[in-house]
Short mmCIF file of C-alpha atoms and ligand atoms in Angstrom, two decimals:
data_model
loop_
_atom_site.label_atom_id
_atom_site.label_comp_id
_atom_site.label_asym_id
_atom_site.label_seq_id
_atom_site.Cartn_x
_atom_site.Cartn_y
_atom_site.Cartn_z
CA UNK L 1 0.00 0.00 0.00
CA UNK L 2 1.16 3.55 -0.61
CA UNK L 3 2.71 4.98 2.60
CA UNK L 4 0.42 8.01 2.90
CA UNK L 5 -2.61 5.77 2.58
CA UNK L 6 -1.34 3.51 5.36
CA UNK L 7 -0.47 6.47 7.60
CA UNK L 8 -3.74 8.31 7.06
CA UNK L 9 -5.60 5.10 7.83
CA UNK L 10 -4.09 4.83 11.30
CA UNK L 11 -7.22 5.11 13.43
CA UNK L 12 -8.02 2.55 16.10
CA UNK L 13 -10.74 -0.08 15.77
CA UNK L 14 -12.94 -0.75 18.78
CA UNK L 15 -14.72 -3.79 17.40
CA UNK L 16 -13.25 -6.51 15.25
CA UNK L 17 -15.14 -9.17 13.33
CA UNK L 18 -14.71 -12.79 14.39
CA UNK L 19 -12.38 -13.52 11.47
CA UNK L 20 -8.96 -14.64 12.62
CA UNK L 21 -5.76 -13.38 11.02
CA UNK L 22 -3.58 -15.89 9.18
CA UNK L 23 -0.86 -17.05 11.61
CA UNK L 24 1.91 -16.68 9.01
CA UNK L 25 0.83 -13.09 8.36
CA UNK L 26 0.95 -12.30 12.10
CA UNK L 27 4.47 -13.71 12.30
CA UNK L 28 5.56 -11.80 9.19
CA UNK L 29 4.37 -8.48 10.67
CA UNK L 30 6.21 -9.01 13.95
CA UNK L 31 9.37 -10.20 12.17
CA UNK L 32 9.41 -7.09 9.97
CA UNK L 33 8.80 -4.87 13.02
CA UNK L 34 12.11 -6.18 14.41
CA UNK L 35 13.80 -3.70 12.10
CA UNK L 36 12.66 -0.89 14.43
CA UNK L 37 15.40 1.23 15.96
CA UNK L 38 16.19 0.88 19.67
CA UNK L 39 18.76 2.39 22.00
CA UNK L 40 22.15 0.79 21.20
CA UNK L 41 20.15 -1.89 19.32
CA UNK L 42 19.06 -3.27 22.71
CA UNK L 43 15.77 -4.64 21.23
CA UNK L 44 14.16 -5.02 24.67
CA UNK L 45 10.83 -6.29 23.30
CA UNK L 46 9.24 -9.72 23.22
CA UNK L 47 5.87 -10.57 21.67
CA UNK L 48 3.33 -13.13 22.88
CA UNK L 49 0.60 -13.54 20.27
CA UNK L 50 -2.52 -14.84 21.99
CA UNK L 51 -5.32 -16.36 19.93
CA UNK L 52 -7.95 -19.14 19.90
CA UNK L 53 -9.03 -20.82 23.15
CA UNK L 54 -6.21 -19.23 25.16
CA UNK L 55 -7.40 -15.71 24.24
CA UNK L 56 -11.04 -16.65 24.98
CA UNK L 57 -9.97 -17.93 28.41
CA UNK L 58 -8.14 -14.68 29.19
CA UNK L 59 -11.11 -12.54 28.08
CA UNK L 60 -13.44 -14.49 30.35
CA UNK L 61 -11.21 -14.09 33.39
CA UNK L 62 -10.58 -10.39 32.72
CA UNK L 63 -14.34 -9.81 32.44
CA UNK L 64 -14.80 -11.46 35.85
CA UNK L 65 -12.23 -9.05 37.35
CA UNK L 66 -14.06 -6.08 35.81
CA UNK L 67 -17.46 -7.35 36.99
CA UNK L 68 -16.00 -7.76 40.49
CA UNK L 69 -14.68 -4.17 40.38
CA UNK L 70 -11.06 -5.25 40.78
CA UNK L 71 -8.91 -2.13 40.27
CA UNK L 72 -6.74 -2.22 37.11
CA UNK L 73 -3.05 -2.52 38.00
CA UNK L 74 -0.83 -2.46 34.92
CA UNK L 75 2.76 -3.66 35.27
CA UNK L 76 4.10 -0.29 34.10
CA UNK L 77 2.76 1.27 37.33
CA UNK L 78 5.61 -0.47 39.09
CA UNK L 79 8.33 1.23 37.08
CA UNK L 80 6.79 4.58 36.17
CA UNK L 81 4.43 7.06 37.73
CA UNK L 82 0.98 6.84 36.20
CA UNK L 83 0.17 10.39 37.24
CA UNK L 84 -0.57 12.90 34.49
CA UNK L 85 0.76 16.42 34.22
CA UNK L 86 -1.90 19.11 33.69
CA UNK L 87 -0.94 19.46 29.97
CA UNK L 88 -1.95 15.93 28.84
CA UNK L 89 -4.83 15.94 31.37
CA UNK L 90 -6.30 19.00 29.69
CA UNK L 91 -5.79 17.40 26.26
CA UNK L 92 -7.61 14.28 27.39
CA UNK L 93 -10.47 16.37 28.74
CA UNK L 94 -10.70 18.36 25.50
CA UNK L 95 -9.89 15.90 22.71
CA UNK L 96 -9.28 12.60 24.50
CA UNK L 97 -10.23 9.14 23.27
CA UNK L 98 -13.58 8.93 25.03
CA UNK L 99 -14.71 12.56 24.57
CA UNK L 100 -16.64 12.02 21.28
CA UNK L 101 -18.46 9.07 22.91
CA UNK L 102 -19.19 11.21 25.95
CA UNK L 103 -20.59 14.10 23.92
CA UNK L 104 -22.70 11.73 21.81
CA UNK L 105 -24.05 10.15 25.01
CA UNK L 106 -22.55 6.79 24.07
CA UNK L 107 -19.94 6.20 26.75
CA UNK L 108 -21.25 2.64 27.17
CA UNK L 109 -20.06 1.79 23.63
CA UNK L 110 -16.54 2.83 24.62
CA UNK L 111 -16.52 0.89 27.91
CA UNK L 112 -18.20 -2.22 26.52
CA UNK L 113 -15.70 -2.49 23.69
CA UNK L 114 -12.81 -2.21 26.15
CA UNK L 115 -14.36 -4.68 28.59
CA UNK L 116 -14.74 -7.24 25.78
CA UNK L 117 -11.25 -6.69 24.44
CA UNK L 118 -12.72 -5.25 21.25
CA UNK L 119 -13.74 -8.77 20.16
CA UNK L 120 -10.14 -9.10 18.99
CA UNK L 121 -9.31 -12.59 17.77
CA UNK L 122 -5.56 -12.02 17.80
CA UNK L 123 -3.76 -9.93 20.40
CA UNK L 124 -0.03 -9.22 20.55
CA UNK L 125 1.07 -8.78 24.17
CA UNK L 126 4.35 -6.87 24.36
CA UNK L 127 6.86 -7.17 27.17
CA UNK L 128 10.18 -5.68 28.22
CA UNK L 129 12.51 -6.95 30.96
CA UNK L 130 11.38 -6.07 34.48
CA UNK L 131 14.70 -4.29 34.97
CA UNK L 132 14.59 -1.72 32.20
CA UNK L 133 15.52 1.93 31.78
CA UNK L 134 12.82 4.33 30.56
CA UNK L 135 14.51 4.07 27.16
CA UNK L 136 13.10 0.57 26.77
CA UNK L 137 9.56 1.90 27.20
CA UNK L 138 10.36 4.40 24.46
CA UNK L 139 11.77 1.60 22.28
CA UNK L 140 8.66 -0.50 22.86
CA UNK L 141 6.58 2.43 21.62
CA UNK L 142 8.58 2.60 18.40
CA UNK L 143 8.29 -1.18 17.98
CA UNK L 144 4.51 -0.93 18.53
CA UNK L 145 4.16 1.76 15.90
CA UNK L 146 6.06 -0.45 13.44
CA UNK L 147 3.72 -3.36 14.14
CA UNK L 148 0.68 -1.14 13.62
CA UNK L 149 1.86 0.43 10.36
CA UNK L 150 2.93 -2.96 8.98
CA UNK L 151 -0.43 -4.45 9.97
CA UNK L 152 -2.35 -1.61 8.31
CA UNK L 153 -0.22 -2.09 5.22
CA UNK L 154 -1.45 -5.71 5.12
CA UNK L 155 -5.08 -4.53 5.21
CA UNK L 156 -5.58 -5.29 8.92
CA UNK L 157 -7.08 -3.03 11.56
CA UNK L 158 -5.38 -2.25 14.84
CA UNK L 159 -6.29 -1.63 18.48
CA UNK L 160 -3.51 -0.63 20.89
CA UNK L 161 -5.01 -0.70 24.41
CA UNK L 162 -3.64 -0.49 27.90
CA UNK L 163 -7.02 -1.81 29.08
CA UNK L 164 -5.96 -5.22 27.75
CA UNK L 165 -3.01 -5.30 30.17
CA UNK L 166 -4.92 -4.06 33.23
CA UNK L 167 -4.70 -7.49 34.86
CA UNK L 168 -1.14 -8.50 34.01
CA UNK L 169 -1.17 -11.63 36.20
CA UNK L 170 -3.86 -13.09 33.91
CA UNK L 171 -1.97 -12.14 30.74
CA UNK L 172 1.12 -13.70 32.30
CA UNK L 173 -0.79 -16.89 33.07
CA UNK L 174 -2.31 -17.32 29.60
CA UNK L 175 0.80 -16.26 27.65
CA UNK L 176 3.20 -18.05 30.01
CA UNK L 177 5.23 -14.87 30.47
CA UNK L 178 8.13 -15.22 32.95
CA UNK L 179 8.13 -13.10 36.11
CA UNK L 180 11.22 -11.17 35.00
CA UNK L 181 9.29 -9.54 32.13
CA UNK L 182 6.85 -6.63 32.42
CA UNK L 183 3.60 -6.89 30.49
CA UNK L 184 3.79 -3.49 28.78
CA UNK L 185 1.15 -3.14 26.11
CA UNK L 186 -1.26 -5.06 23.92
CA UNK L 187 -2.26 -4.57 20.30
CA UNK L 188 -5.37 -6.20 18.85
CA UNK L 189 -4.96 -7.11 15.18
CA UNK L 190 -7.80 -8.13 12.89
CA UNK L 191 -10.61 -7.08 10.64
CA UNK L 192 -12.81 -4.11 11.49
CA UNK L 193 -16.52 -4.69 12.05
CA UNK L 194 -17.84 -1.90 9.85
CA UNK L 195 -21.41 -2.41 11.07
CA UNK L 196 -20.45 -1.74 14.70
CA UNK L 197 -21.56 1.68 15.94
CA UNK L 198 -18.48 1.99 18.15
CA UNK L 199 -16.34 2.19 14.97
CA UNK L 200 -18.35 5.06 13.47
CA UNK L 201 -15.93 7.78 12.24
CA UNK L 202 -18.02 10.34 14.15
CA UNK L 203 -16.21 9.09 17.25
CA UNK L 204 -12.73 9.79 15.85
CA UNK L 205 -11.11 12.25 18.26
CA UNK L 206 -9.49 15.44 16.95
CA UNK L 207 -5.85 16.40 17.37
CA UNK L 208 -4.59 19.55 19.05
CA UNK L 209 -3.97 22.63 16.93
CA UNK L 210 -0.48 22.22 15.38
CA UNK L 211 0.66 25.55 16.85
CA UNK L 212 0.13 24.15 20.33
CA UNK L 213 2.70 21.39 19.87
CA UNK L 214 5.30 22.88 17.49
CA UNK L 215 7.88 25.61 17.92
CA UNK L 216 10.61 26.50 15.43
CA UNK L 217 13.57 28.06 17.20
CA UNK L 218 16.24 29.86 15.13
C1 LIG W 301 -0.50 3.48 24.63
C2 LIG W 301 -1.92 3.49 24.16
C3 LIG W 301 -2.91 2.97 24.98
C4 LIG W 301 -4.25 3.00 24.57
N1 LIG W 301 -5.19 2.42 25.38
C5 LIG W 301 -6.49 2.41 24.98
C6 LIG W 301 -7.46 1.74 25.77
O1 LIG W 301 -7.17 1.14 26.80
N2 LIG W 301 -8.75 1.76 25.34
C7 LIG W 301 -9.11 2.40 24.19
O2 LIG W 301 -10.30 2.36 23.87
N3 LIG W 301 -8.21 3.03 23.42
C8 LIG W 301 -6.91 3.02 23.76
N4 LIG W 301 -5.96 3.60 22.97
C9 LIG W 301 -6.34 4.22 21.69
C10 LIG W 301 -6.36 5.74 21.81
O3 LIG W 301 -7.43 6.14 22.62
C11 LIG W 301 -6.47 6.35 20.39
O4 LIG W 301 -5.31 6.03 19.67
C12 LIG W 301 -6.61 7.85 20.45
O5 LIG W 301 -7.80 8.21 21.11
C13 LIG W 301 -6.62 8.48 19.07
O6 LIG W 301 -7.61 7.87 18.28
P1 LIG W 301 -7.23 7.33 16.82
O7 LIG W 301 -6.00 6.48 16.99
O8 LIG W 301 -8.41 6.54 16.35
O9 LIG W 301 -6.97 8.53 15.98
C14 LIG W 301 -4.60 3.58 23.32
C15 LIG W 301 -3.60 4.08 22.50
C16 LIG W 301 -2.27 4.02 22.88
C17 LIG W 301 -1.21 4.53 21.94
#
C-alpha cells in the first residue's frame, strides 16, 4: 500500500469481526517490526501472540475481574508514575479518546468495547525486561508503531489498548510470560466490524492545533 494511505488510515478499531488473522501473516508483521530502531540496538521487546481458546480464556477471566470491580493494576505502574501532568490531562479532557463518545451520550459503547477486548481474535502482548531503563519503554513504543503500520499495510485493523493489560497476572498466566518480564502493552490485530456503531468515524477524536505542539527556534 502507498505509505500516505497507510499512515492516514491509522485510526483505532474498537470492534473486530470474528475472522482470525492468518498465523503466518501475524508472524511476518512481527518479524518485519524487528527492524525498528532501539537504544544501542538493545531490542528489549518480546511478543506473545494470543489467539484461539487461550485468548477466549483470558477474556473471560478479565471480564470477571471487571465485573467484580477489581482495580486495574498495569505492570508499568511499578516502574513509572501513572500520574498525568496538567498538559496531557487538559488534552484528554478536551480531545481525548472517550470525549466524542461522551458528547454523543454513548460512553457505554466505549466501555463495553474495552471490557470485551474489542472482540479481537488475535492480540499481541508486548513485554520488556522487568529491569529496564525508561529508554526501553520508548523503544517499545517505536516497535509498537512499526507493528501497527505494517499491519495496516497488510489490510488489517489495529487496536492498541492499555485496558488489555490491566490485569497482568492473567496475561502472564495465559501467555506463560516469565516473572522477570513486564507486560507493557497489547495490540489487537484483525478485521474491522464496519457495522459496529463503536467504529463510526463520528467518534474519531481530533488532534490539538499544530501551533500548540510545534515551535521552530532559530
Ligand atoms: C498506549 C496506548 C494505549 C491505549 N489504550 C487504549 C485503551 O485502553 N482503550 C481504548 O479504547 N483506546 C486506547 N488507545 C487508543 C487511543 O485512545 C487512540 O489512539 C486515540 O484516542 C486516538 O484515536 P485514533 O487512533 O483513532 O486517531 C490507546 C492508544 C495508545 C497509543
